[in-house]
PDB file of C-alpha atoms in Angstrom:
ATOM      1  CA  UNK F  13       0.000   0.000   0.000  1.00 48.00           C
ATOM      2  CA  UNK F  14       1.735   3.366  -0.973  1.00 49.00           C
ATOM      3  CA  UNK F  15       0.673   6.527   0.898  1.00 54.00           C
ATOM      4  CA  UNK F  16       1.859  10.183   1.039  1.00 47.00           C
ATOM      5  CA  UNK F  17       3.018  12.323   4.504  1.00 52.00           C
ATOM      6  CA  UNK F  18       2.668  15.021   5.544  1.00 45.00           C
ATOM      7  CA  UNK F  19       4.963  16.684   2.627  1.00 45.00           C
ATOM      8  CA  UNK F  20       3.864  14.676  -0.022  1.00 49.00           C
ATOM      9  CA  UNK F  21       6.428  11.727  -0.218  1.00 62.00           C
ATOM     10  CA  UNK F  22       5.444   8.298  -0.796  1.00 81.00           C
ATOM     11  CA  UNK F  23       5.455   6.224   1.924  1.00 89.00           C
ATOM     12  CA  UNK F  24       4.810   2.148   1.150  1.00 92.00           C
ATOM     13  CA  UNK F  25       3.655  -0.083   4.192  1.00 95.00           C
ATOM     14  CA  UNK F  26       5.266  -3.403   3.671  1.00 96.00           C
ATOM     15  CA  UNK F  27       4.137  -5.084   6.899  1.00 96.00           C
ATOM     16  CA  UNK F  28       1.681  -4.887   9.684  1.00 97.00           C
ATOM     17  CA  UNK F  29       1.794  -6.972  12.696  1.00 96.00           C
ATOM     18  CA  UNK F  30       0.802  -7.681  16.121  1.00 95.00           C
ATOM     19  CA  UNK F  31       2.245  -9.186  19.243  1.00 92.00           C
ATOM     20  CA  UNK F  32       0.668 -12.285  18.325  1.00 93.00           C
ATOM     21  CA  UNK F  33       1.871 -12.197  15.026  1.00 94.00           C
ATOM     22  CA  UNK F  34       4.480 -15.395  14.492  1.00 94.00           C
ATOM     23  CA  UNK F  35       7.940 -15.023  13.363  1.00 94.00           C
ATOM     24  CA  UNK F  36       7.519 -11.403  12.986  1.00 96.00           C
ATOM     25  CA  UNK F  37      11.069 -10.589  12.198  1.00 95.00           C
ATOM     26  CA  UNK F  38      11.673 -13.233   9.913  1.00 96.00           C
ATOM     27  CA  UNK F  39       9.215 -12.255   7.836  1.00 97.00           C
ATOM     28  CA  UNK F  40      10.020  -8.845   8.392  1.00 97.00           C
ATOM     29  CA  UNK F  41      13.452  -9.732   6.995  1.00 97.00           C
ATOM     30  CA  UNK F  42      11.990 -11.548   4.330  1.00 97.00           C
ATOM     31  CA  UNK F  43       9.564  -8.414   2.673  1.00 97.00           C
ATOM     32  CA  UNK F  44      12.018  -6.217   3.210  1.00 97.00           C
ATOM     33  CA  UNK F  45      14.416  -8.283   1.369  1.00 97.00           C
ATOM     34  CA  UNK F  46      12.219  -8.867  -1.619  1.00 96.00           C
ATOM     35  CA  UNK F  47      11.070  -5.199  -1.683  1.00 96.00           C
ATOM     36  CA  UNK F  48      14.596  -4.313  -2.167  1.00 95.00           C
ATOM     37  CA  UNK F  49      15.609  -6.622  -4.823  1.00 95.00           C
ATOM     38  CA  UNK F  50      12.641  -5.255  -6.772  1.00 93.00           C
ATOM     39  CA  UNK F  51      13.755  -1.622  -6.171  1.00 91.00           C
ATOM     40  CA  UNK F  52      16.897  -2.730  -8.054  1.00 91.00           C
ATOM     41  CA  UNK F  53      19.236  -3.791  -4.719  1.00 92.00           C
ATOM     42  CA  UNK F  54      21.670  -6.221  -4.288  1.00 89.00           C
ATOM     43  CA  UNK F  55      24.241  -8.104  -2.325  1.00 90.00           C
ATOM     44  CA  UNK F  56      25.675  -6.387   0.598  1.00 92.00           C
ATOM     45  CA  UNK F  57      22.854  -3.505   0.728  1.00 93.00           C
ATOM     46  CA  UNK F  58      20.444  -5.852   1.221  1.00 95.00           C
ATOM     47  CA  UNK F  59      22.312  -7.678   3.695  1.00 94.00           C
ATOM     48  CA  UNK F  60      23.315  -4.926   5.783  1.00 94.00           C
ATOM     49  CA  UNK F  61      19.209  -3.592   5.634  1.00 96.00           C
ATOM     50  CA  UNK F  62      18.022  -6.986   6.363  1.00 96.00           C
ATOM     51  CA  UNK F  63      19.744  -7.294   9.663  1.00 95.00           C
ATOM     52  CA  UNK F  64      19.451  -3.650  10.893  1.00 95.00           C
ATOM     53  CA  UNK F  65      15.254  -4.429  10.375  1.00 97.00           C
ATOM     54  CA  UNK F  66      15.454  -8.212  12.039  1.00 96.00           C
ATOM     55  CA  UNK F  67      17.023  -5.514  15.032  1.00 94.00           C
ATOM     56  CA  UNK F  68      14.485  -2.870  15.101  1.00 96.00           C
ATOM     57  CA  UNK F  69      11.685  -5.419  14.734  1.00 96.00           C
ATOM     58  CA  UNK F  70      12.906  -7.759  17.278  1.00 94.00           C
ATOM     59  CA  UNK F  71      14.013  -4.063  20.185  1.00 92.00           C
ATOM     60  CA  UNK F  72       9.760  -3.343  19.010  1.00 95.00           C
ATOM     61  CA  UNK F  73       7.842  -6.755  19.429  1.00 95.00           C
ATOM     62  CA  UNK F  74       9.871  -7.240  22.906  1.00 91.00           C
ATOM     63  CA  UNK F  75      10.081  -3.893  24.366  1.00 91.00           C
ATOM     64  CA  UNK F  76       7.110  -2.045  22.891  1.00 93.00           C
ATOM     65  CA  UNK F  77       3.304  -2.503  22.680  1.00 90.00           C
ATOM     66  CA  UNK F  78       1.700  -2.998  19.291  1.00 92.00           C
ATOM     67  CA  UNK F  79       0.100  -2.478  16.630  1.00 96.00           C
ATOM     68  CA  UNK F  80       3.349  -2.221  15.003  1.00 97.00           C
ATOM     69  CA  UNK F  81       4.226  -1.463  10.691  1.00 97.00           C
ATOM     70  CA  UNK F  82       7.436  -1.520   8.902  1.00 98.00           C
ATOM     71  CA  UNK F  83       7.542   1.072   5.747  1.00 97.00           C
ATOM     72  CA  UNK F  84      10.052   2.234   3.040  1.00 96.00           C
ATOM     73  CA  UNK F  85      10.307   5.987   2.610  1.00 93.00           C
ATOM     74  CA  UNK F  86      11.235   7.604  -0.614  1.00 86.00           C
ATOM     75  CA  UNK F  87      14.247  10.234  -0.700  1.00 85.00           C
ATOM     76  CA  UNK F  88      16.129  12.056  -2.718  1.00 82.00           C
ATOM     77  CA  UNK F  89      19.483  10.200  -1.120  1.00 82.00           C
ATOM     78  CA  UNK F  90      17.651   6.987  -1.689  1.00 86.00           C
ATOM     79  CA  UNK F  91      14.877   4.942   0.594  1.00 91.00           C
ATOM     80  CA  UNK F  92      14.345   4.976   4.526  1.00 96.00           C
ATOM     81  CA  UNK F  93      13.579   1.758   6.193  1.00 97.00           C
ATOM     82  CA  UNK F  94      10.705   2.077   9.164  1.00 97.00           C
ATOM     83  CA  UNK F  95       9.442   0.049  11.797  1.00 98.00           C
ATOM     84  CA  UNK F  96       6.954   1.569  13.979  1.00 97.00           C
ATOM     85  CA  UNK F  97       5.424   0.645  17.479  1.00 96.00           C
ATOM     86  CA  UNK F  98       2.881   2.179  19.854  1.00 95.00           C
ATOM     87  CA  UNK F  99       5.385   2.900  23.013  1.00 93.00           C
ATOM     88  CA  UNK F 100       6.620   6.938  22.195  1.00 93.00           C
ATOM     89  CA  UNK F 101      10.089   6.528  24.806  1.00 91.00           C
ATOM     90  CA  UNK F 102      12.813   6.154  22.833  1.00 90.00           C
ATOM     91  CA  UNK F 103      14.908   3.825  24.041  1.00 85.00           C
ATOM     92  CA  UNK F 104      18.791   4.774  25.581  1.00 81.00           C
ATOM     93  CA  UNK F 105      20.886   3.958  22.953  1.00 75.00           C
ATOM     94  CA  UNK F 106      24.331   3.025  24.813  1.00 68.00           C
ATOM     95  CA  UNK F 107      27.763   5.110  23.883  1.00 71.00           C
ATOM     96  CA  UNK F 108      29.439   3.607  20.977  1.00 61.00           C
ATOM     97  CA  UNK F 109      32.634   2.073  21.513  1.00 58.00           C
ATOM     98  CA  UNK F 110      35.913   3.014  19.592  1.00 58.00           C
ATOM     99  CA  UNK F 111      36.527  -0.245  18.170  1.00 57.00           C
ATOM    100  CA  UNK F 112      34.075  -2.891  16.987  1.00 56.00           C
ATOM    101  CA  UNK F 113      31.119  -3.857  19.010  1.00 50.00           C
ATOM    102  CA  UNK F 114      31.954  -7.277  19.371  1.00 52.00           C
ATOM    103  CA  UNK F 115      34.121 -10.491  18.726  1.00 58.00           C
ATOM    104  CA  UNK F 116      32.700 -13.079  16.711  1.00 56.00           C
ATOM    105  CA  UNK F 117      33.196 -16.108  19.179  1.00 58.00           C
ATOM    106  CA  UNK F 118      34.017 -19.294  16.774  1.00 62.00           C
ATOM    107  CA  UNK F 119      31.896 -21.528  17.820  1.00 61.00           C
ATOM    108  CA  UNK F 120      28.749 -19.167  16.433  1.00 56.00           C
ATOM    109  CA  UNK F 121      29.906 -19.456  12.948  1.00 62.00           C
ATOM    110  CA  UNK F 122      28.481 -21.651  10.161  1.00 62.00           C
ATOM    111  CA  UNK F 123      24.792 -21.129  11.350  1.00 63.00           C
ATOM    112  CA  UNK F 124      23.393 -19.152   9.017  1.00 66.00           C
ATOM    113  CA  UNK F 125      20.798 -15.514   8.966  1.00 68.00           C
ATOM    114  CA  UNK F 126      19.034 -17.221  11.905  1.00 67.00           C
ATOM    115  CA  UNK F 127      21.494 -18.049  13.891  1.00 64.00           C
ATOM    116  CA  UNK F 128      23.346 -14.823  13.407  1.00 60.00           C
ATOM    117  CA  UNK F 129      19.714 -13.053  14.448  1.00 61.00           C
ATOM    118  CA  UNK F 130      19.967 -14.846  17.459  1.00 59.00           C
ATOM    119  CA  UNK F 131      23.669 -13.755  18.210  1.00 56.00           C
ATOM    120  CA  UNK F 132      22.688 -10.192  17.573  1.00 54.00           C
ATOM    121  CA  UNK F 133      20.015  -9.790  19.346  1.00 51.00           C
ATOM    122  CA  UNK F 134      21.757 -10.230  22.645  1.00 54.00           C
ATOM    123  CA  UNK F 135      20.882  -7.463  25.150  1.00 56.00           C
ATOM    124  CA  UNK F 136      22.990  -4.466  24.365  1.00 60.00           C
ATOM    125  CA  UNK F 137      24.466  -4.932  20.533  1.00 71.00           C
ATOM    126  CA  UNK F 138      21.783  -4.294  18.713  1.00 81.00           C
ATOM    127  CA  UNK F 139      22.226  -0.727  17.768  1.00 86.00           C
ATOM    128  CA  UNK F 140      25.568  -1.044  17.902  1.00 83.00           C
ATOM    129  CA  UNK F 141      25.576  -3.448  14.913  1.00 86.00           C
ATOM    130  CA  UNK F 142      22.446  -1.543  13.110  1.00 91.00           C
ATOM    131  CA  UNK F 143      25.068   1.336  13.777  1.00 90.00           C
ATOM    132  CA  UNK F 144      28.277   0.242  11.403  1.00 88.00           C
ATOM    133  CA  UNK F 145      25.156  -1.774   9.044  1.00 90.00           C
ATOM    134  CA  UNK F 146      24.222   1.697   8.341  1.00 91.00           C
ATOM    135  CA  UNK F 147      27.187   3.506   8.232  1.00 90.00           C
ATOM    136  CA  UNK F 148      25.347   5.668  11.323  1.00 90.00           C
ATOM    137  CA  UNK F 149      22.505   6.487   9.249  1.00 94.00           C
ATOM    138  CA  UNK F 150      19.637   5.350  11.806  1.00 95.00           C
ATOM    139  CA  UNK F 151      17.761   7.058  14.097  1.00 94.00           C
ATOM    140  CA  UNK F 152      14.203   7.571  16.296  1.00 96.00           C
ATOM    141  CA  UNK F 153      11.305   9.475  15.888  1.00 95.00           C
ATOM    142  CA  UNK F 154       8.478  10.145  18.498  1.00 94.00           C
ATOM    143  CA  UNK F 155       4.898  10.461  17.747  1.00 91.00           C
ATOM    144  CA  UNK F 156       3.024  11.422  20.368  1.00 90.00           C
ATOM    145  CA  UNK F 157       1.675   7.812  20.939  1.00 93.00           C
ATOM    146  CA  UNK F 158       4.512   5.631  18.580  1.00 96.00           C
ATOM    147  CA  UNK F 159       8.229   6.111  17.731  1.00 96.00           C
ATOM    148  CA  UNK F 160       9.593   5.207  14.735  1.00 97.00           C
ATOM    149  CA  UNK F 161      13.310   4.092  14.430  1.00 96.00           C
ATOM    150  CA  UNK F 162      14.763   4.408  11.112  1.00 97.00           C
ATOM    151  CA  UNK F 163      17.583   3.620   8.931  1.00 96.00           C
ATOM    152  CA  UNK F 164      18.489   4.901   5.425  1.00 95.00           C
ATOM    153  CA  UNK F 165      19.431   2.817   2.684  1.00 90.00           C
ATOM    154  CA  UNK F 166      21.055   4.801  -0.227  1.00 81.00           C
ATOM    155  CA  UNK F 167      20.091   4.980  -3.525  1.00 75.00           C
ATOM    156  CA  UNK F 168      20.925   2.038  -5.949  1.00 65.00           C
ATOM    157  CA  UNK F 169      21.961   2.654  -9.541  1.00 59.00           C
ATOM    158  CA  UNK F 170      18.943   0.432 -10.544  1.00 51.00           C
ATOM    159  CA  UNK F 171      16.309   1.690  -7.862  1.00 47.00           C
ATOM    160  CA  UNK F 172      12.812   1.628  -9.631  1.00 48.00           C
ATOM    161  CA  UNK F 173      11.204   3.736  -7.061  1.00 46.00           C
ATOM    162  CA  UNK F 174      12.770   7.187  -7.569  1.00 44.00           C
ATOM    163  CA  UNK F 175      10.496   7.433 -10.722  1.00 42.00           C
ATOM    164  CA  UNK F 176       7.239   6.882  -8.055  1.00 42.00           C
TER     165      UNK F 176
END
């Protein structure tokens, strides 16, 4: 469903869900990833956007109330990735360290998007990771009754949706 804002730019909703919505993140992770490919994506882009969104849905469903929507956002630079939830605080985003945010312990490798979900989504690392995943383009947004976190995905040579 494509919508305008306040200023006129299209706005698509890719996904709706509820707390009792299964697997919301993984299919989160899957719309978003077939949304971009048919933008004109690829390869690490979609990578990078896939796991910042498995973040900000997963931070949402377990730390927010519902109804909550995940939306692309047409810009000039490119597209903004939103997920949406009912709870306006925005949450303390911890001071980013110098170096990287973690060490990949060997025994966690080899298991695939899921089980490098799971790894991420240990208390505290999240926005750290959806940090150098977006190059520090990511943010929040309060509503008066929702916040929206945010991440920008630059334009791709092939993106269909600037013409929109």
């Amino acid at each position: 469903m494509t919508e305008c804002d306040a200023v006129g730019a299209s706005v698509c909703v890719l996904l709706r869900w509820t707390s009792c919505t299964p697997d919301a993140a993984a299919r989160a992770r899957a719309t978003l990833r077939c949304a971009l490919d048919e933008l004109g994506y690829g390869g690490e882009v979609i990578s990078n956007a896939v796991l910042a969104v498995s973040e900000f849905v997963t931070n949402a469903t377990t730390h927010a109330v519902g109804p909550y929507e995940m939306r692309l956002r047409r810009t000039a630079a490119g597209i903004i990735c939103e997920v949406e939830d009912h709870d306006p605080r925005i949450p303390e985003v911890p001071e980013f360290p110098a170096t990287a945010p973690y060490t990949p312990a060997e025994e966690n490798r080899g298991g695939g998007l899921e089980a490098l979900c799971a790894l991420l989504s240990e208390h505290g690392r999240g926005l750290h990771i959806v940090h150098e995943l977006t190059d520090g383009a990511w943010g929040f947004r309060r509503q008066t009754r929702a916040k929206t976190a945010w991440f920008a995905v630059p334009a791709a040579s092939g993106d269909r949706y600037k013409g929109s």
